[in-house]
Amino acid sequence: MKKFLLFAFVIVVFSVFFLLSSCNKSSVLRIYNWADYIPEEVIQQFEKEYNCKVIYDTFASNEEMFAKIKSGGTGYDIVFPSGDHVKMMINEGLLEKLDLSKIPNFKNIDPIVLSKTTYDPNHEYSVPYMMGTTGLIVNKKYLKDYEKSWSIYERADLKGKMTLLDDMREVFGAALKYLGYSVNTTNPDEIEQAKQVILKWKENIVKFDATTYAQGVVNGEFWVVHGYPENVFQLIPEEDLENFEFFVPKEGGTLWIDSMVILKDAKNKDLAYKFINFILRPEIAAQISDYLMIPSPITDAQKYKKVEPLYTLDELSNCEIIDYIGEHIDLYNKAWEEIIK
């Protein structure tokens, strides 16, 4: 009798454990996103509201993300690629076609932002997360006099005090805008001209850098850096903010849109839809915008914002989105290899 009761007890415990394990497994959302791109409080609020667990991994570049996803076996539900890589992932058949009826807050996205999504114009596979620009950040404690132009990289007196992003399309975008061309040109002559400009700039920079530039400009190691202002200004003490300036050079710059996509092989698509809809709430979008100090793509987020952004959407009028250019990317790859060799 005792043996039977013990056996029955073991069966019950095992069953409860199995059920709980299954429940926990089904309520796990796996996200693959850029580092430092969402407040921890937002993740925690989602976990609490939907009684789930979020596993959050990060990547440093679109190329890193794409290679990992394409190789398979990642197990992610939601990924945050930039526009041109959204198109690449669509072409590779990696993305779930979205049912926008499951994302009612999609209506909250600013029409200006939606009009820029040339990589997925009908929003069949992606939902904009943030839109912004890449420009220059100057440490004014060390550099007092400068023109707001890409020509700053031609200043030999600043040699060894400047960096450019270690990002092919961003750097070419800067040079092409400086020359008056489109950041998405497929004209070999224009790409060659841009290469020569970058080679000239290279003489004065410390390095092409996408990882240490933010800390470097804040501590004075670098005086001028090419990068994302949200990465830099998060590191600056409030009392020191006046000593730094971010600007888009007068010739214009690149525009980026990072989007939320659901992978075709996602294990928890229902929870992924809930997360995307959650992010599009004005009060949640405002928290993210304040954290990054950049404008929100959600129209009514302004009602909840507490932090002044580093720039407004209107100030991006002379910026151009980095778009998918198909096989023409080989022209850039070849030129980039010649630059960084």
Short mmCIF file of C-alpha atoms in Angstrom, two decimals:
data_model
loop_
_atom_site.label_atom_id
_atom_site.label_comp_id
_atom_site.label_asym_id
_atom_site.label_seq_id
_atom_site.Cartn_x
_atom_site.Cartn_y
_atom_site.Cartn_z
CA MET A 1 0.00 0.00 0.00
CA LYS A 2 2.80 2.39 0.94
CA LYS A 3 4.61 1.47 -2.24
CA PHE A 4 1.47 2.18 -4.24
CA LEU A 5 0.92 5.53 -2.52
CA LEU A 6 4.56 6.45 -3.03
CA PHE A 7 4.31 5.50 -6.69
CA ALA A 8 1.09 7.51 -7.09
CA PHE A 9 2.70 10.48 -5.35
CA VAL A 10 5.69 10.34 -7.69
CA ILE A 11 3.37 10.21 -10.70
CA VAL A 12 1.42 13.24 -9.47
CA VAL A 13 4.59 15.23 -8.74
CA PHE A 14 6.04 14.34 -12.14
CA SER A 15 2.81 15.33 -13.87
CA VAL A 16 2.62 18.67 -12.07
CA PHE A 17 6.29 19.31 -12.88
CA PHE A 18 5.70 18.45 -16.53
CA LEU A 19 2.67 20.71 -16.74
CA LEU A 20 4.47 23.59 -15.06
CA SER A 21 7.49 23.09 -17.29
CA SER A 22 5.28 23.07 -20.37
CA CYS A 23 3.50 26.20 -19.18
CA ASN A 24 6.75 28.02 -18.51
CA LYS A 25 8.17 26.94 -21.84
CA SER A 26 5.13 28.20 -23.75
CA SER A 27 5.31 31.59 -21.97
CA VAL A 28 8.92 32.35 -22.86
CA LEU A 29 9.59 35.05 -25.45
CA ARG A 30 13.03 35.09 -27.03
CA ILE A 31 14.18 38.45 -28.39
CA TYR A 32 17.29 39.31 -30.41
CA ASN A 33 17.95 43.07 -30.40
CA TRP A 34 20.64 45.73 -30.44
CA ALA A 35 22.40 46.31 -27.11
CA ASP A 36 21.13 49.08 -24.80
CA TYR A 37 18.10 49.65 -27.00
CA ILE A 38 15.19 49.22 -24.60
CA PRO A 39 14.76 50.05 -20.90
CA GLU A 40 14.88 47.06 -18.58
CA GLU A 41 11.73 48.42 -16.93
CA VAL A 42 9.79 47.97 -20.16
CA ILE A 43 10.82 44.31 -20.39
CA GLN A 44 9.90 43.77 -16.75
CA GLN A 45 6.52 45.43 -17.22
CA PHE A 46 5.74 43.16 -20.18
CA GLU A 47 6.79 40.07 -18.21
CA LYS A 48 4.56 41.06 -15.30
CA GLU A 49 1.55 41.98 -17.43
CA TYR A 50 1.65 38.82 -19.54
CA ASN A 51 3.00 36.48 -16.85
CA CYS A 52 5.90 35.38 -19.03
CA LYS A 53 9.67 35.32 -19.21
CA VAL A 54 11.69 37.29 -21.77
CA ILE A 55 15.08 35.99 -22.84
CA TYR A 56 16.92 38.95 -24.36
CA ASP A 57 20.08 38.51 -26.44
CA THR A 58 21.93 41.31 -28.23
CA PHE A 59 23.95 41.84 -31.41
CA ALA A 60 26.41 44.56 -32.43
CA SER A 61 25.65 44.76 -36.16
CA ASN A 62 23.07 43.78 -38.75
CA GLU A 63 25.65 41.55 -40.36
CA GLU A 64 26.22 39.64 -37.12
CA MET A 65 22.47 39.24 -36.62
CA PHE A 66 21.80 38.14 -40.19
CA ALA A 67 24.57 35.56 -40.20
CA LYS A 68 23.31 34.03 -36.97
CA ILE A 69 19.66 33.90 -38.05
CA LYS A 70 20.49 32.55 -41.51
CA SER A 71 22.60 29.78 -40.01
CA GLY A 72 19.50 28.51 -38.17
CA GLY A 73 19.00 27.01 -34.74
CA THR A 74 18.71 30.34 -32.92
CA GLY A 75 15.26 29.84 -31.41
CA TYR A 76 14.36 33.53 -31.43
CA ASP A 77 10.81 34.83 -31.79
CA ILE A 78 11.37 38.55 -32.46
CA VAL A 79 14.36 40.25 -34.09
CA PHE A 80 15.08 43.97 -34.64
CA PRO A 81 16.83 44.39 -38.03
CA SER A 82 17.42 47.66 -39.87
CA GLY A 83 15.53 48.36 -43.10
CA ASP A 84 17.87 46.92 -45.70
CA HIS A 85 18.27 43.74 -43.64
CA VAL A 86 14.50 43.41 -43.29
CA LYS A 87 14.42 43.16 -47.08
CA MET A 88 17.24 40.64 -47.09
CA MET A 89 15.44 38.50 -44.53
CA ILE A 90 12.22 38.69 -46.56
CA ASN A 91 14.09 37.52 -49.64
CA GLU A 92 15.62 34.64 -47.68
CA GLY A 93 12.19 33.50 -46.49
CA LEU A 94 13.12 33.98 -42.83
CA LEU A 95 10.17 36.12 -41.75
CA GLU A 96 6.57 35.46 -40.79
CA LYS A 97 3.98 37.33 -42.85
CA LEU A 98 2.20 39.51 -40.31
CA ASP A 99 -1.47 39.60 -39.42
CA LEU A 100 -1.87 43.29 -38.57
CA SER A 101 -5.28 42.62 -37.01
CA LYS A 102 -3.28 41.16 -34.12
CA ILE A 103 -1.41 44.46 -33.76
CA PRO A 104 -4.22 47.02 -33.27
CA ASN A 105 -1.75 49.62 -31.98
CA PHE A 106 -0.16 49.71 -35.43
CA LYS A 107 -2.52 52.65 -36.02
CA ASN A 108 -0.42 54.68 -33.55
CA ILE A 109 2.65 54.83 -35.83
CA ASP A 110 3.40 58.24 -37.33
CA PRO A 111 2.53 58.32 -41.07
CA ILE A 112 5.87 60.05 -41.74
CA VAL A 113 7.66 56.98 -40.42
CA LEU A 114 5.46 54.56 -42.34
CA SER A 115 6.15 56.47 -45.56
CA LYS A 116 9.88 55.80 -45.17
CA THR A 117 9.62 52.00 -45.01
CA THR A 118 10.54 51.48 -48.64
CA TYR A 119 12.03 48.06 -47.78
CA ASP A 120 8.55 46.76 -46.79
CA PRO A 121 6.11 49.39 -48.10
CA ASN A 122 2.93 47.49 -47.25
CA HIS A 123 4.20 46.45 -43.80
CA GLU A 124 3.63 42.80 -44.54
CA TYR A 125 6.63 41.57 -42.56
CA SER A 126 7.83 44.37 -40.29
CA VAL A 127 6.68 46.99 -37.80
CA PRO A 128 8.84 50.10 -37.19
CA TYR A 129 10.42 50.25 -33.75
CA MET A 130 12.53 53.42 -33.91
CA MET A 131 13.61 55.86 -36.62
CA GLY A 132 16.65 58.05 -36.35
CA THR A 133 19.86 59.24 -37.85
CA THR A 134 23.60 58.80 -37.61
CA GLY A 135 25.73 61.90 -37.32
CA LEU A 136 28.64 63.48 -35.50
CA ILE A 137 29.19 63.98 -31.79
CA VAL A 138 31.74 66.57 -30.69
CA ASN A 139 33.39 66.96 -27.29
CA LYS A 140 33.41 70.76 -27.00
CA LYS A 141 35.77 70.71 -24.03
CA TYR A 142 38.55 69.98 -26.52
CA LEU A 143 37.20 71.29 -29.82
CA LYS A 144 35.75 74.80 -29.82
CA ASP A 145 35.74 75.77 -33.48
CA TYR A 146 34.25 73.51 -36.13
CA GLU A 147 31.99 73.56 -39.15
CA LYS A 148 28.96 71.29 -39.09
CA SER A 149 30.09 69.43 -42.17
CA TRP A 150 31.54 66.06 -43.13
CA SER A 151 34.61 68.09 -44.18
CA ILE A 152 35.69 68.00 -40.54
CA TYR A 153 37.37 64.69 -41.40
CA GLU A 154 39.72 66.56 -43.73
CA ARG A 155 41.20 68.56 -40.85
CA ALA A 156 44.78 67.39 -40.36
CA ASP A 157 44.92 69.27 -37.04
CA LEU A 158 42.41 66.74 -35.66
CA LYS A 159 44.41 63.72 -36.81
CA GLY A 160 44.26 60.96 -34.20
CA LYS A 161 41.26 62.49 -32.44
CA MET A 162 38.43 61.28 -34.68
CA THR A 163 36.66 58.02 -35.50
CA LEU A 164 34.30 56.77 -38.18
CA LEU A 165 31.85 53.93 -37.69
CA ASP A 166 33.01 50.45 -38.60
CA ASP A 167 29.95 50.17 -40.83
CA MET A 168 30.30 50.07 -44.61
CA ARG A 169 26.92 51.54 -45.57
CA GLU A 170 27.05 54.26 -42.90
CA VAL A 171 30.52 55.44 -43.89
CA PHE A 172 29.75 55.32 -47.59
CA GLY A 173 26.47 57.10 -46.86
CA ALA A 174 28.40 59.93 -45.23
CA ALA A 175 30.83 60.27 -48.13
CA LEU A 176 28.10 60.05 -50.75
CA LYS A 177 26.02 62.74 -49.03
CA TYR A 178 29.15 64.90 -48.80
CA LEU A 179 29.51 64.57 -52.58
CA GLY A 180 25.83 65.29 -53.18
CA TYR A 181 24.90 61.73 -54.19
CA SER A 182 22.31 59.27 -52.93
CA VAL A 183 23.35 56.92 -50.12
CA ASN A 184 21.83 54.15 -52.24
CA THR A 185 23.60 54.91 -55.51
CA THR A 186 24.58 51.97 -57.69
CA ASN A 187 26.67 54.13 -60.02
CA PRO A 188 30.24 52.72 -60.00
CA ASP A 189 31.79 56.14 -60.66
CA GLU A 190 29.99 57.71 -57.68
CA ILE A 191 30.99 54.82 -55.42
CA GLU A 192 34.60 55.17 -56.57
CA GLN A 193 34.53 58.91 -55.79
CA ALA A 194 33.14 58.15 -52.34
CA LYS A 195 35.90 55.59 -51.79
CA GLN A 196 38.55 58.22 -52.52
CA VAL A 197 36.90 60.61 -50.05
CA ILE A 198 36.88 57.93 -47.35
CA LEU A 199 40.53 57.09 -48.00
CA LYS A 200 41.34 60.77 -47.46
CA TRP A 201 39.32 60.79 -44.23
CA LYS A 202 41.06 57.60 -43.12
CA GLU A 203 44.36 59.48 -42.94
CA ASN A 204 43.01 61.56 -40.04
CA ILE A 205 40.99 59.06 -38.02
CA VAL A 206 42.18 56.78 -35.23
CA LYS A 207 40.13 53.87 -36.52
CA PHE A 208 36.82 52.64 -37.87
CA ASP A 209 34.99 51.88 -34.65
CA ALA A 210 31.49 50.81 -33.67
CA THR A 211 32.11 49.70 -30.08
CA THR A 212 34.33 52.13 -28.14
CA TYR A 213 33.59 55.50 -29.76
CA ALA A 214 30.88 56.46 -27.26
CA GLN A 215 33.02 55.99 -24.17
CA GLY A 216 36.00 57.41 -26.05
CA VAL A 217 34.40 60.75 -26.87
CA VAL A 218 32.93 61.07 -23.39
CA ASN A 219 36.30 60.59 -21.68
CA GLY A 220 38.15 62.84 -24.15
CA GLU A 221 40.14 60.17 -25.93
CA PHE A 222 38.32 61.18 -29.13
CA TRP A 223 37.07 64.68 -29.94
CA VAL A 224 34.85 63.90 -32.94
CA VAL A 225 33.03 60.62 -33.51
CA HIS A 226 30.67 59.31 -36.13
CA GLY A 227 27.89 57.37 -34.51
CA TYR A 228 24.53 57.06 -32.84
CA PRO A 229 23.92 59.89 -30.36
CA GLU A 230 21.74 57.73 -28.13
CA ASN A 231 24.78 55.51 -27.43
CA VAL A 232 26.87 58.51 -26.40
CA PHE A 233 24.48 60.69 -24.43
CA GLN A 234 23.43 57.83 -22.16
CA LEU A 235 27.01 57.87 -20.83
CA ILE A 236 27.32 61.63 -20.21
CA PRO A 237 26.67 62.91 -16.66
CA GLU A 238 23.80 65.40 -16.66
CA GLU A 239 26.01 68.22 -15.41
CA ASP A 240 28.36 67.67 -18.36
CA LEU A 241 25.80 67.57 -21.20
CA GLU A 242 26.48 71.15 -22.30
CA ASN A 243 30.00 70.14 -23.31
CA PHE A 244 28.78 67.83 -26.06
CA GLU A 245 26.96 68.45 -29.31
CA PHE A 246 25.32 66.12 -31.78
CA PHE A 247 24.52 67.31 -35.30
CA VAL A 248 23.66 66.04 -38.74
CA PRO A 249 26.20 67.60 -41.14
CA LYS A 250 24.79 70.27 -43.45
CA GLU A 251 25.22 67.99 -46.49
CA GLY A 252 22.80 65.50 -44.92
CA GLY A 253 23.18 62.02 -43.56
CA THR A 254 21.72 58.56 -43.36
CA LEU A 255 18.34 57.64 -41.98
CA TRP A 256 17.69 54.33 -40.28
CA ILE A 257 14.57 52.50 -39.25
CA ASP A 258 14.89 49.48 -37.01
CA SER A 259 11.87 47.21 -37.16
CA MET A 260 10.31 44.39 -35.19
CA VAL A 261 9.92 41.16 -37.16
CA ILE A 262 8.68 37.71 -36.21
CA LEU A 263 10.77 34.81 -37.47
CA LYS A 264 9.00 32.20 -39.55
CA ASP A 265 10.18 29.43 -37.21
CA ALA A 266 9.30 31.36 -34.03
CA LYS A 267 8.04 29.09 -31.25
CA ASN A 268 5.79 31.66 -29.56
CA LYS A 269 4.17 33.79 -32.24
CA ASP A 270 1.11 34.73 -30.18
CA LEU A 271 3.27 36.22 -27.44
CA ALA A 272 5.42 37.91 -30.09
CA TYR A 273 2.34 39.69 -31.45
CA LYS A 274 1.45 40.79 -27.91
CA PHE A 275 4.94 42.18 -27.40
CA ILE A 276 4.88 44.20 -30.62
CA ASN A 277 1.46 45.61 -29.76
CA PHE A 278 2.71 46.42 -26.25
CA ILE A 279 5.70 48.37 -27.63
CA LEU A 280 3.36 50.46 -29.79
CA ARG A 281 1.42 51.80 -26.81
CA PRO A 282 2.09 55.58 -26.53
CA GLU A 283 3.08 55.40 -22.85
CA ILE A 284 5.50 52.51 -23.49
CA ALA A 285 6.91 54.16 -26.62
CA ALA A 286 7.50 57.32 -24.56
CA GLN A 287 9.59 55.38 -22.03
CA ILE A 288 11.75 53.98 -24.83
CA SER A 289 12.09 57.37 -26.49
CA ASP A 290 13.11 59.03 -23.22
CA TYR A 291 15.66 56.29 -22.56
CA LEU A 292 17.25 56.74 -25.99
CA MET A 293 16.72 60.53 -26.13
CA ILE A 294 15.51 60.32 -29.72
CA PRO A 295 12.05 61.02 -31.18
CA SER A 296 9.35 58.38 -30.97
CA PRO A 297 7.66 56.99 -34.09
CA ILE A 298 4.41 56.83 -32.10
CA THR A 299 2.27 59.91 -32.62
CA ASP A 300 0.76 60.21 -29.13
CA ALA A 301 3.94 59.30 -27.24
CA GLN A 302 4.66 63.03 -26.89
CA LYS A 303 1.90 63.25 -24.27
CA TYR A 304 3.90 60.97 -21.96
CA LYS A 305 7.49 62.02 -22.69
CA LYS A 306 9.62 63.54 -19.96
CA VAL A 307 12.95 63.98 -21.78
CA GLU A 308 13.74 66.39 -24.60
CA PRO A 309 15.06 64.41 -27.63
CA LEU A 310 18.43 65.17 -29.18
CA TYR A 311 16.66 65.95 -32.46
CA THR A 312 13.16 65.89 -33.92
CA LEU A 313 11.71 63.95 -36.84
CA ASP A 314 11.44 67.26 -38.74
CA GLU A 315 15.20 67.71 -38.51
CA LEU A 316 15.73 64.53 -40.53
CA SER A 317 14.41 66.06 -43.75
CA ASN A 318 17.87 66.05 -45.39
CA CYS A 319 18.56 62.45 -44.38
CA GLU A 320 18.07 59.41 -46.61
CA ILE A 321 17.28 55.87 -45.54
CA ILE A 322 19.84 53.16 -46.24
CA ASP A 323 17.89 50.89 -48.55
CA TYR A 324 18.33 47.41 -49.96
CA ILE A 325 20.27 47.49 -53.24
CA GLY A 326 20.43 43.80 -54.08
CA GLU A 327 23.44 42.47 -55.96
CA HIS A 328 24.84 45.99 -56.31
CA ILE A 329 26.07 45.65 -52.74
CA ASP A 330 29.09 43.89 -54.23
CA LEU A 331 30.27 47.27 -55.56
CA TYR A 332 30.38 48.55 -51.99
CA ASN A 333 31.91 45.37 -50.59
CA LYS A 334 34.80 45.54 -53.05
CA ALA A 335 35.43 49.23 -52.37
CA TRP A 336 35.19 48.73 -48.60
CA GLU A 337 37.74 45.90 -48.69
CA GLU A 338 40.15 48.28 -50.44
CA ILE A 339 39.56 50.91 -47.74
CA ILE A 340 40.09 48.77 -44.66
CA LYS A 341 42.93 46.59 -45.94
#
